[in-house]
Short mmCIF file of C-alpha atoms in Angstrom, two decimals:
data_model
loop_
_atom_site.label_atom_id
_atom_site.label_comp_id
_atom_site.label_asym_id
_atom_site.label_seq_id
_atom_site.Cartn_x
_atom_site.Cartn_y
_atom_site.Cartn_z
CA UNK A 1 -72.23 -14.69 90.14
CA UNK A 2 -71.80 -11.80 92.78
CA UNK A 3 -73.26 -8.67 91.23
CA UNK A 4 -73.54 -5.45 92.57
CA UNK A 5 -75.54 -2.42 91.52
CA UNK A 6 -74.19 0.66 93.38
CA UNK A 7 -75.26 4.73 94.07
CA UNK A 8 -78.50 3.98 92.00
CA UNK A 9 -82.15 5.91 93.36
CA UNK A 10 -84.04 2.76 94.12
CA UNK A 11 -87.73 2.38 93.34
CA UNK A 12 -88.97 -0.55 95.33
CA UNK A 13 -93.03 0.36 95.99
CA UNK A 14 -93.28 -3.04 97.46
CA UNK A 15 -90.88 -1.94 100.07
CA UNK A 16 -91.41 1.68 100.42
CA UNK A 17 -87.59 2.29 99.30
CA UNK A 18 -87.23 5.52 97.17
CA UNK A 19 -83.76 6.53 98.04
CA UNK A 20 -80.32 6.42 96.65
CA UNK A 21 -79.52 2.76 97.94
CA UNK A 22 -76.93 0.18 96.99
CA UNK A 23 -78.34 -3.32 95.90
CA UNK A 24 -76.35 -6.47 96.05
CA UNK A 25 -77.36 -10.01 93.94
CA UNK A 26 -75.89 -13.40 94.60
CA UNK A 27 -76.91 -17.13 93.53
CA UNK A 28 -79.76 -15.86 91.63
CA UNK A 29 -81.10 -13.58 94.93
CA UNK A 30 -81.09 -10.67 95.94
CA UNK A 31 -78.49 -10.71 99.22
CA UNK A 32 -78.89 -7.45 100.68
CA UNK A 33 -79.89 -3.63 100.35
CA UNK A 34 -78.07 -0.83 101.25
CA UNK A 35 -75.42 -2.46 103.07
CA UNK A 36 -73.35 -5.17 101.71
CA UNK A 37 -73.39 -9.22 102.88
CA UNK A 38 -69.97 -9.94 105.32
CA UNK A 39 -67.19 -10.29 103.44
CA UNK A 40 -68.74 -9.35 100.46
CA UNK A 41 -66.42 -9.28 96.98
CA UNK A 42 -68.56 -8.97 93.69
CA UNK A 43 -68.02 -10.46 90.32
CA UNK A 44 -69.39 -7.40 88.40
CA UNK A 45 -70.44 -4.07 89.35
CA UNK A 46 -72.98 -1.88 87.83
CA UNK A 47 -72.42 2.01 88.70
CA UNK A 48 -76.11 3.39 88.35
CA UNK A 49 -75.11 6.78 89.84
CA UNK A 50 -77.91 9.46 88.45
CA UNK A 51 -80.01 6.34 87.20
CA UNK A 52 -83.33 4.61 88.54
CA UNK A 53 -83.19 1.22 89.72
CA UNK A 54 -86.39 -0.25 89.79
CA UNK A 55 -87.50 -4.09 89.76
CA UNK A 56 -87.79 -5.45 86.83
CA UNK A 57 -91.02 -5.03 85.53
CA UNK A 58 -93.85 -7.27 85.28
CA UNK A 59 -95.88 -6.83 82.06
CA UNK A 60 -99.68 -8.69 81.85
CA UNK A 61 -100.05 -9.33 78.28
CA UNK A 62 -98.12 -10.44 75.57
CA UNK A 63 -99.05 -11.98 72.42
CA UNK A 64 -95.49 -14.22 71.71
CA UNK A 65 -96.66 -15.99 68.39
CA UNK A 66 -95.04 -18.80 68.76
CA UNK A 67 -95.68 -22.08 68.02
CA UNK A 68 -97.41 -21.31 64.36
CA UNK A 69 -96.96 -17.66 63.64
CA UNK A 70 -93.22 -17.21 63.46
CA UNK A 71 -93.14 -15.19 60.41
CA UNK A 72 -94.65 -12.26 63.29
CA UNK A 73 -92.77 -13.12 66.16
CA UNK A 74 -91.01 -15.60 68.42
CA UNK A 75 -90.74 -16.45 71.83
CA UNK A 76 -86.31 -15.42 71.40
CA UNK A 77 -86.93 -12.47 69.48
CA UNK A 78 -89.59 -11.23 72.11
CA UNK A 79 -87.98 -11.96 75.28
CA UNK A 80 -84.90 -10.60 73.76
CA UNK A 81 -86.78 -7.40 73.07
CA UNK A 82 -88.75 -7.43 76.67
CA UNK A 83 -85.45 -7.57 78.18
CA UNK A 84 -84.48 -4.33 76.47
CA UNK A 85 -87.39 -2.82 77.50
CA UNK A 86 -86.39 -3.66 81.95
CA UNK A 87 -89.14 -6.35 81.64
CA UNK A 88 -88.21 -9.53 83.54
CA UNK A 89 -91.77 -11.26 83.80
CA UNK A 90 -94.51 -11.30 81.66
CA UNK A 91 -97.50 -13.19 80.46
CA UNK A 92 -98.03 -14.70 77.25
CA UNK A 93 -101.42 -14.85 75.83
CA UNK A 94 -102.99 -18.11 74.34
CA UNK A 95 -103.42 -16.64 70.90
CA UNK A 96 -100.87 -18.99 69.45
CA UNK A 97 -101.61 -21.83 66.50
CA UNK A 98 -102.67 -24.60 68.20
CA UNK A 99 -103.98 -22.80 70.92
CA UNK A 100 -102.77 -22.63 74.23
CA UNK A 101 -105.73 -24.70 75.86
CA UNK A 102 -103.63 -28.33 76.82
CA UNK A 103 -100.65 -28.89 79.17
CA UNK A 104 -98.39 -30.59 76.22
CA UNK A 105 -98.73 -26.64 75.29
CA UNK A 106 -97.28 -24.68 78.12
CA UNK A 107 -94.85 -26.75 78.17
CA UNK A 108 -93.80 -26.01 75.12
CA UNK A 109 -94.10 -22.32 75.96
CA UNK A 110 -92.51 -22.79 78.63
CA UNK A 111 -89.04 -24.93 78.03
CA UNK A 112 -88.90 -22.19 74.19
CA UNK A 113 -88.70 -19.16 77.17
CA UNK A 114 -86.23 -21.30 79.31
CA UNK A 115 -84.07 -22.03 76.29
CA UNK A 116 -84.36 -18.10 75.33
CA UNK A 117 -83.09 -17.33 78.95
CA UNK A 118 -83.81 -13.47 78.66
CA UNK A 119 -87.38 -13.31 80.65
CA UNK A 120 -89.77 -15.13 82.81
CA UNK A 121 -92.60 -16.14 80.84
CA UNK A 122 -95.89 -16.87 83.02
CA UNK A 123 -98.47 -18.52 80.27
CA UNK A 124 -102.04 -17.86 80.55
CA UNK A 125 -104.50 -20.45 79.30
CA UNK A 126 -107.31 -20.53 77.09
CA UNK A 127 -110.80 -20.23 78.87
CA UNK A 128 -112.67 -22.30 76.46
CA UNK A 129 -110.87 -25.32 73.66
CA UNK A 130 -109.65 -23.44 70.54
CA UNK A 131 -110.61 -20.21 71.87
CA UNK A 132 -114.07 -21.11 70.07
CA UNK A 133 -116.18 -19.40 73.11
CA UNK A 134 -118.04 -23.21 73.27
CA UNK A 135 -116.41 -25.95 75.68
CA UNK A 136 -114.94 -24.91 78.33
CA UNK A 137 -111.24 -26.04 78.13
CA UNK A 138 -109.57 -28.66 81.39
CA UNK A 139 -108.71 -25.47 83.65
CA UNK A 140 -107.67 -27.72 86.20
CA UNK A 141 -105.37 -29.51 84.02
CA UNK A 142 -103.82 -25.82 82.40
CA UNK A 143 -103.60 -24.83 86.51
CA UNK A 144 -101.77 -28.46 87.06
CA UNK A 145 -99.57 -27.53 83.99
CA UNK A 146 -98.46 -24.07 86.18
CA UNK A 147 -100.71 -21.42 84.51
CA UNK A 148 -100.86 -17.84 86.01
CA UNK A 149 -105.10 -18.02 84.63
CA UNK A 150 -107.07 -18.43 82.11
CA UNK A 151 -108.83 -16.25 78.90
CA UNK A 152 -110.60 -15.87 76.06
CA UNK A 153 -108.64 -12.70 75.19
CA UNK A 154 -111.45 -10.81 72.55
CA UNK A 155 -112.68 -14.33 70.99
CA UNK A 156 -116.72 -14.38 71.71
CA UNK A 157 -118.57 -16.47 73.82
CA UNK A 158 -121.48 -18.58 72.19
CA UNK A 159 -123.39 -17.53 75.37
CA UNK A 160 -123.50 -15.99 78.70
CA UNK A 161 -124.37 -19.58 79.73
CA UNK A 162 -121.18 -20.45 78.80
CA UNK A 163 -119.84 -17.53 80.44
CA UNK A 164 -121.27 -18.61 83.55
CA UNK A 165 -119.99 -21.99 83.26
CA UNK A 166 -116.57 -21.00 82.74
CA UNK A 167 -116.40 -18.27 85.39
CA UNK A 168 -117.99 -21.25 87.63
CA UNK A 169 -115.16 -23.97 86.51
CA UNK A 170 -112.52 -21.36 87.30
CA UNK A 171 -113.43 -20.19 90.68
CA UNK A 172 -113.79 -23.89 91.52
CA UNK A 173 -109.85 -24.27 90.63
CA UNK A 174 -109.20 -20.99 92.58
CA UNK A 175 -107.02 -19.29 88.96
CA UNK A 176 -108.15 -15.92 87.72
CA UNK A 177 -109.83 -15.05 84.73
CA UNK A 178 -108.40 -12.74 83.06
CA UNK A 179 -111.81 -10.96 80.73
CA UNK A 180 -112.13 -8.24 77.76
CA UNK A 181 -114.89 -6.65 78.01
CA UNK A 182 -116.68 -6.86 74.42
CA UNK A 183 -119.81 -7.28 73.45
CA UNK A 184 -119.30 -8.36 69.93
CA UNK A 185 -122.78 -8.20 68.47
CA UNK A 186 -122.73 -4.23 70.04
CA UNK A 187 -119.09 -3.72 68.35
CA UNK A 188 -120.58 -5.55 64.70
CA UNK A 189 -116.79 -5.34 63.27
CA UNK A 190 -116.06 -2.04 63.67
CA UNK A 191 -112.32 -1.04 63.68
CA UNK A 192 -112.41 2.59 65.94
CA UNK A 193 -114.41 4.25 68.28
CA UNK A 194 -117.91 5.42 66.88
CA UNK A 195 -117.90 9.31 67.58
CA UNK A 196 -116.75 11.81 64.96
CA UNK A 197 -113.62 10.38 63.71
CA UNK A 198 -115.41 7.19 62.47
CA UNK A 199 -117.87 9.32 60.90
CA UNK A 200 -115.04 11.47 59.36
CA UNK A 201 -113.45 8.23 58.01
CA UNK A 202 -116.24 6.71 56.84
CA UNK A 203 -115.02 3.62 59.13
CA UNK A 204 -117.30 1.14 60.89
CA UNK A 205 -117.19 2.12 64.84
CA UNK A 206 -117.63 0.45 68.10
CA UNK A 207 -119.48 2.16 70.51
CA UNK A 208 -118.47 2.84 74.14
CA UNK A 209 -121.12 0.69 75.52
CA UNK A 210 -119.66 -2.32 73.17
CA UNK A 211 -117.64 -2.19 76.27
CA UNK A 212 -119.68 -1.43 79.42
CA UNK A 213 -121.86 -3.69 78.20
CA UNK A 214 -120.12 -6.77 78.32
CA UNK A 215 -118.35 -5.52 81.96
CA UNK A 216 -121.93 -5.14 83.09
CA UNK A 217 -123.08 -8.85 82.66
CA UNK A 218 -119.77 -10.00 83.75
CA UNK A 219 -120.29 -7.83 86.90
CA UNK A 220 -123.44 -9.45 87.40
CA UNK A 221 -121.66 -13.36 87.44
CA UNK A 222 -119.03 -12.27 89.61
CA UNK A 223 -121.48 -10.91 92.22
CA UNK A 224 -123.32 -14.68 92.20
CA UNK A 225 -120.44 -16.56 91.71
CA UNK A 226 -117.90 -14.53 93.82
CA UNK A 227 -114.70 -15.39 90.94
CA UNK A 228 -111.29 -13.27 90.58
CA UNK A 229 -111.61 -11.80 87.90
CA UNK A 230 -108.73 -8.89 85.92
CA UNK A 231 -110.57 -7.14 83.17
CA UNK A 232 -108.14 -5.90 80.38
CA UNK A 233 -107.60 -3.26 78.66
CA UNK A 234 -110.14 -1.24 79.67
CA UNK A 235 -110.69 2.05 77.42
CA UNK A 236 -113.79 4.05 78.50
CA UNK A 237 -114.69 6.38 81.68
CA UNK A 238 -117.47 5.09 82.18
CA UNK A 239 -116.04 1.33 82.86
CA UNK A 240 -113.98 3.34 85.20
CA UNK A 241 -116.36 4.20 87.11
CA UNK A 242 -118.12 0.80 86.86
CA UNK A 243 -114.99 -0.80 88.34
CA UNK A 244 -114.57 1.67 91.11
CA UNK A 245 -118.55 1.04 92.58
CA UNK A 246 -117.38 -3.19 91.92
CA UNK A 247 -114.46 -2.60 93.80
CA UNK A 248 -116.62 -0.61 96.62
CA UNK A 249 -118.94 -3.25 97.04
CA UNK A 250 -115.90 -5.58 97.61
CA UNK A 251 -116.12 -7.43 94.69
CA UNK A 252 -112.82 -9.83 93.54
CA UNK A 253 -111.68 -7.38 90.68
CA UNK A 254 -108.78 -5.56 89.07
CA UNK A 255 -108.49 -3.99 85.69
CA UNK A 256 -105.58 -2.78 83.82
CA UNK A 257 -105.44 -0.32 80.55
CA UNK A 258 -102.90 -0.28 78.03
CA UNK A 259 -100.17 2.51 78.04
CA UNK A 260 -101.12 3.77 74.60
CA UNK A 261 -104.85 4.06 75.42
CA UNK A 262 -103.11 7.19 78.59
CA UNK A 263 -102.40 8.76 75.17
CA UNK A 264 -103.68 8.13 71.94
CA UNK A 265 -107.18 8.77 71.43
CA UNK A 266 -109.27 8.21 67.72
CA UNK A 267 -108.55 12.09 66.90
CA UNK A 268 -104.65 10.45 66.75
CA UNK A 269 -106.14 8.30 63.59
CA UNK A 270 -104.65 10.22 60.10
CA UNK A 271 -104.57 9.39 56.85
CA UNK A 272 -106.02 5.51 57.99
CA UNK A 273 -102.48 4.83 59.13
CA UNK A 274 -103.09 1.14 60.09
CA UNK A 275 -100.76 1.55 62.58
CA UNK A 276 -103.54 3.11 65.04
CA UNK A 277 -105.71 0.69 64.44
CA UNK A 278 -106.17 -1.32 68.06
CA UNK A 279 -108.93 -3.18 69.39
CA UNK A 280 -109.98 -2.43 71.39
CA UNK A 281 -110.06 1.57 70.26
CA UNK A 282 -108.49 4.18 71.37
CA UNK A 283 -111.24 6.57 72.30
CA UNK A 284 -112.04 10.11 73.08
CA UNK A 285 -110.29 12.88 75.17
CA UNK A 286 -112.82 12.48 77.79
CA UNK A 287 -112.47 8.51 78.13
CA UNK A 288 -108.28 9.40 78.31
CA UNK A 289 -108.69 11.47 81.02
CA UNK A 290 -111.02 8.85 82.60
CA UNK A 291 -108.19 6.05 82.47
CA UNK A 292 -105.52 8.39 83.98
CA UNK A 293 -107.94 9.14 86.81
CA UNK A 294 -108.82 5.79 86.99
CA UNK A 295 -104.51 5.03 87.06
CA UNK A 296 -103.77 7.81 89.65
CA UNK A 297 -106.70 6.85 92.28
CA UNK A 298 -105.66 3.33 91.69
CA UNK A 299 -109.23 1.71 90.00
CA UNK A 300 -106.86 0.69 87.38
CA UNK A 301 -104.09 -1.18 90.00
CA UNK A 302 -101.91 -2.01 86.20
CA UNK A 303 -100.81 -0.60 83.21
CA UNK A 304 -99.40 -2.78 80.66
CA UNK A 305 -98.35 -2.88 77.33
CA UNK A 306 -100.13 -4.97 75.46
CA UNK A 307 -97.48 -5.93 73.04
CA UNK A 308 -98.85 -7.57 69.41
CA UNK A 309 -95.81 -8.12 67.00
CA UNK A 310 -97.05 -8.23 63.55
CA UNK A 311 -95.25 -8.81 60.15
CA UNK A 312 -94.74 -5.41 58.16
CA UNK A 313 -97.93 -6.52 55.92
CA UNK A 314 -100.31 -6.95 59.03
CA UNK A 315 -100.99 -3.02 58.48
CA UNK A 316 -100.57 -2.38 55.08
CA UNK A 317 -103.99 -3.36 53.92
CA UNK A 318 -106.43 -0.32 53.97
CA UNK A 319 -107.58 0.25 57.54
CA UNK A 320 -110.52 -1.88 58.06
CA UNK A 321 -108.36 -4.97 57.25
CA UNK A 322 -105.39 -4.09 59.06
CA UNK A 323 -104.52 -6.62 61.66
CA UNK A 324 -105.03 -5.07 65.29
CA UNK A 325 -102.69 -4.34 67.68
CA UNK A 326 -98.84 -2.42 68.04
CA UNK A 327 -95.69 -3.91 69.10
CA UNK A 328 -95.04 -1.99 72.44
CA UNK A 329 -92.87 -3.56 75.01
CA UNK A 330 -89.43 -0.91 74.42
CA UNK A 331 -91.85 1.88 74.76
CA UNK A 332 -93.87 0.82 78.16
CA UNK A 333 -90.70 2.58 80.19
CA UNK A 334 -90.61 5.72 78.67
CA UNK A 335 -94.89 6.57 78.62
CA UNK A 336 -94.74 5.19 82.33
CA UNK A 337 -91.76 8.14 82.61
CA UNK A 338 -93.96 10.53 80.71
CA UNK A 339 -96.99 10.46 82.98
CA UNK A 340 -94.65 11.09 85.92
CA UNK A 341 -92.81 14.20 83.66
CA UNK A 342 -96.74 15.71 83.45
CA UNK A 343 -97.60 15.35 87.22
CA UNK A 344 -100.35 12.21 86.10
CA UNK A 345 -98.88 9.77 88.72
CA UNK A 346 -96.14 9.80 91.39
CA UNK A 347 -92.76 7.76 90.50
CA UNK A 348 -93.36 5.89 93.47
CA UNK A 349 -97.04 4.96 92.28
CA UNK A 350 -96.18 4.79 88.45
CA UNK A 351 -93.60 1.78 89.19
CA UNK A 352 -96.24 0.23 91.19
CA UNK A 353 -98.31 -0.49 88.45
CA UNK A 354 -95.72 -2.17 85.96
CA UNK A 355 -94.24 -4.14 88.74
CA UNK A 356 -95.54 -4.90 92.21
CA UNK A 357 -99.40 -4.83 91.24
CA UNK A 358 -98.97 -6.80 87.85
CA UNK A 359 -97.37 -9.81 89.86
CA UNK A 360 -99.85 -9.60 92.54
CA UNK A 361 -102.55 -9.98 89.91
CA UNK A 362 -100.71 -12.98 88.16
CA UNK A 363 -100.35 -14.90 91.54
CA UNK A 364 -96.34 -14.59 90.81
CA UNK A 365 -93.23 -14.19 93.03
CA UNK A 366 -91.69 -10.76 91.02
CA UNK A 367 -91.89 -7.09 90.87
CA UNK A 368 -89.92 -6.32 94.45
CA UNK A 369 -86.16 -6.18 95.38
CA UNK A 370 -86.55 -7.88 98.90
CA UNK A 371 -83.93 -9.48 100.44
CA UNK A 372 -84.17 -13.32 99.23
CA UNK A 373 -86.47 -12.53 96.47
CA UNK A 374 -85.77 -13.34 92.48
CA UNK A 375 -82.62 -10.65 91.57
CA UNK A 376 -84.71 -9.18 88.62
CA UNK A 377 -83.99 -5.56 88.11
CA UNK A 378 -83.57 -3.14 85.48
CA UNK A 379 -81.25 0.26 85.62
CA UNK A 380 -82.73 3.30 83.59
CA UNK A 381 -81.26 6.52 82.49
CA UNK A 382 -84.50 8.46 83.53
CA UNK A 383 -82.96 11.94 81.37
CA UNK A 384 -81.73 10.00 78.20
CA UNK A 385 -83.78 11.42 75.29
CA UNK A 386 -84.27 9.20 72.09
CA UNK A 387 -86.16 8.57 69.07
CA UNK A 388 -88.27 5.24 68.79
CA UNK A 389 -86.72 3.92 64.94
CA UNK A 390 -87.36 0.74 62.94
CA UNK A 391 -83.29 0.36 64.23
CA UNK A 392 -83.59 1.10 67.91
CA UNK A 393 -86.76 -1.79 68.15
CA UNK A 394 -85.39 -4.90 69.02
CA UNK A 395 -88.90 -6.82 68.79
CA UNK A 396 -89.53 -8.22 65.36
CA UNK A 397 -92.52 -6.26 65.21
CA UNK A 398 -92.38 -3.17 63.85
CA UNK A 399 -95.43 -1.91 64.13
CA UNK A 400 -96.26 1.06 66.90
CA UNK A 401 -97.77 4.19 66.12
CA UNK A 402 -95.29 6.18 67.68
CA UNK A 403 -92.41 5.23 65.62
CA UNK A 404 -90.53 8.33 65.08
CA UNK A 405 -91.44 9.95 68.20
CA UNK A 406 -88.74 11.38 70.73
CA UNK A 407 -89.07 9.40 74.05
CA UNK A 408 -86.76 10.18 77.60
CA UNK A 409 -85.80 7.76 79.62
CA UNK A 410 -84.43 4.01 78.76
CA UNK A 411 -83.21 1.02 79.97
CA UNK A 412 -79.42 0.64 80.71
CA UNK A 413 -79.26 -2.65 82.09
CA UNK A 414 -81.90 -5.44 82.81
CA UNK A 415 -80.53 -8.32 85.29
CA UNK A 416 -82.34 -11.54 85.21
CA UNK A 417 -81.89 -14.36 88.02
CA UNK A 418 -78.62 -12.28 88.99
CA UNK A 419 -77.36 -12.23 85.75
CA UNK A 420 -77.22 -9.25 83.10
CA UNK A 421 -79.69 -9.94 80.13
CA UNK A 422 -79.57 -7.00 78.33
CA UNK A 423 -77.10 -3.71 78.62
CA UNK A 424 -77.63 -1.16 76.11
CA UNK A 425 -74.87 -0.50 73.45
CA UNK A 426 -73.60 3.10 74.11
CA UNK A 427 -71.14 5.19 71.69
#
């Protein structure tokens, strides 16, 4: 297929194009930009006059579900709903049942995503068998298998020994760990952040330092041991500020935060709507600001969404035994749109972070529009005002806090490979 995408305003950070620019796609590539190839004649044509075309974006974690919890989510029903979303790579998270921790696994992963067809799907591997924090798990056999790194996502460690021995089995196979900070006996089960809302609540709280904590020691290791290292989801200022001295000192570390910790914060907890409840917590004013700082000067290269589908009765329990986590993929667009609408981030700089940065992290060949490179791109109506519904979610999971909220800007058309994935139903 020839396709063409025409009058657009092209967002291509990894190029330095921000300009109304025409973009054409053939065998899977993209051909040229701006001008078209010699005796160019397209199959389809895309008119993205008054629209953003960006690359299509690169999201860092993704919890898929399946094998073994289907009645949350599947890989179809997941990719289906990243492609509505502009998302044309993203990383799945070993959290499945089995694990992901053997090759026979992301293979399996892996041909479910092909068969799906509507987004690349980059699996990262378990750090240690079972995700039981106590053998390490055949890295070099998950690498040989073609994953983007490895994790324990928020499963403990028995011991910083074993910490040590992973983060030394990794940097000997050259993949990146991808780390939560968490110290687990300083978070003792809580379920928000421990300032006045838990005390309000009368809910069990995890301190900031749960957090710092745990980045601290890991700090410490990748001094010694020198290992590339992402730390996710990052919620406090003060880890902020712990990454910016690591990255100083020259350090091999990025961090990322999740695009609902730029906005919610605990105060956002009513009524113990399990909905909110995300671990890690959202936190305080002061720690929100910190992450948007740490966004705009770049500390915090990503921001991703941090989708968890979960089955209507994952948060219908009272709070505490809510299952973590919001389904967020359709609603990464519009919050990365929002911090450019209140002067938080350049567009230029904002599209960074959900494409060109995210792929650099995962080792991967996405996030750009260069000439040759995978034709992934999505075309967004940047004005188009809507309200997040049960309806309008095409993930199975319904579960996000800011269901009935009134968003701007969404996704038109998402072209995978050259191909349109996803165009969104109008009228």
């Amino acid at each position: 297929m020839k396709l063409e995408i025409l009058n657009g305003h092209l967002v291509d950070p990894a190029n330095d194009m921000d300009q109304v620019a025409d973009v054409f796609m053939a065998d899977g590539k993209i051909a040229a930009v701006n001008k078209p190839p010699v005796a160019w004649e397209a199959d389809h044509t895309i008119n993205a006059a008054n629209k953003l075309v960006l690359p299509g974006l690169v999201e860092l974690s993704a919890s898929l579900r399946q094998p073994g919890q289907e009645h949350k989510a599947t890989i179809r029903t997941e990719t289906k709903a990243a492609a509505a979303a502009g998302i044309t790579s993203l990383a799945c998270l070993p959290t499945t049942s089995p694990v992901v921790d053997s090759p026979a696994q992301v293979e399996l992963i892996e041909q479910l995503s092909q068969d799906s067809g509507h987004c690349r799907v980059h699996v990262i591997g378990a750090l240690t068998k079972g995700l039981k924090g106590e053998n390490l798990s055949e890295m070099a056999a998950l690498k040989a298998a073609g994953c983007a790194g490895v994790t324990n996502v928020l499963h403990p460690l028995k011991s910083s020994l074993v910490l040590r021995r992973a983060l030394e089995y990794a940097s000997s196979q050259a993949l990146t760990v991808f780390t939560y900070p968490l110290d687990h006996d300083l978070a003792n089960h809580g379920c928000v952040h421990e300032g006045l809302t838990s005390l309000r609540l009368g809910l069990p709280g995890i301190p900031a330092a749960a957090e710092t904590a745990a980045l601290a020691v890991h700090l410490a290791l990748i001094e010694e041991l020198n290992v590339r290292t992402h730390f996710c989801r990052l919620t406090t200022q003060r880890a902020v500020s712990m990454i910016a001295r690591a990255r100083d000192d020259k350090l091999p570390v990025t961090a990322d935060t999740s695009i609902l910790h730029l906005f919610l914060t605990d105060q956002d907890i009513q009524d113990f709507d399990g909905l909110c409840h995300n671990l890690p917590p959202y936190r305080t004013k002061l720690d929100r600001e910190g992450l948007r700082m740490g966004v705009r000067d770049g500390t915090l290269c990503a921001i991703c969404a941090d989708h968890q589908p979960h089955e209507i009765e994952a948060k219908l329990a009272p709070f505490q035994s809510t299952e973590p986590g919001s389904s967020t993929l359709e609603t990464l667009l519009p919050k990365i749109l929002q911090l450019v609408h209140e002067n938080i981030i350049s567009l230029n700089e904002a599209v960074r972070r959900v494409t060109q940065q995210p792929a650099e992290i995962l080792g991967i060949a996405a996030g750009n529009l260069s000439v040759g490179a995978h034709a992934d791109a999505c075309v967004v109506d940047p004005d188009q005002d809507w309200t997040l519904s049960i309806e309008t979610l095409q993930s199975r999971g319904k579960n996000t806090p800011l269901l009935g909220h009134r968003l701007k800007g969404r996704v038109m058309h998402t072209i995978l490979g050259g191909k349109p994935v996803f165009q969104l139903e109008t009228g």
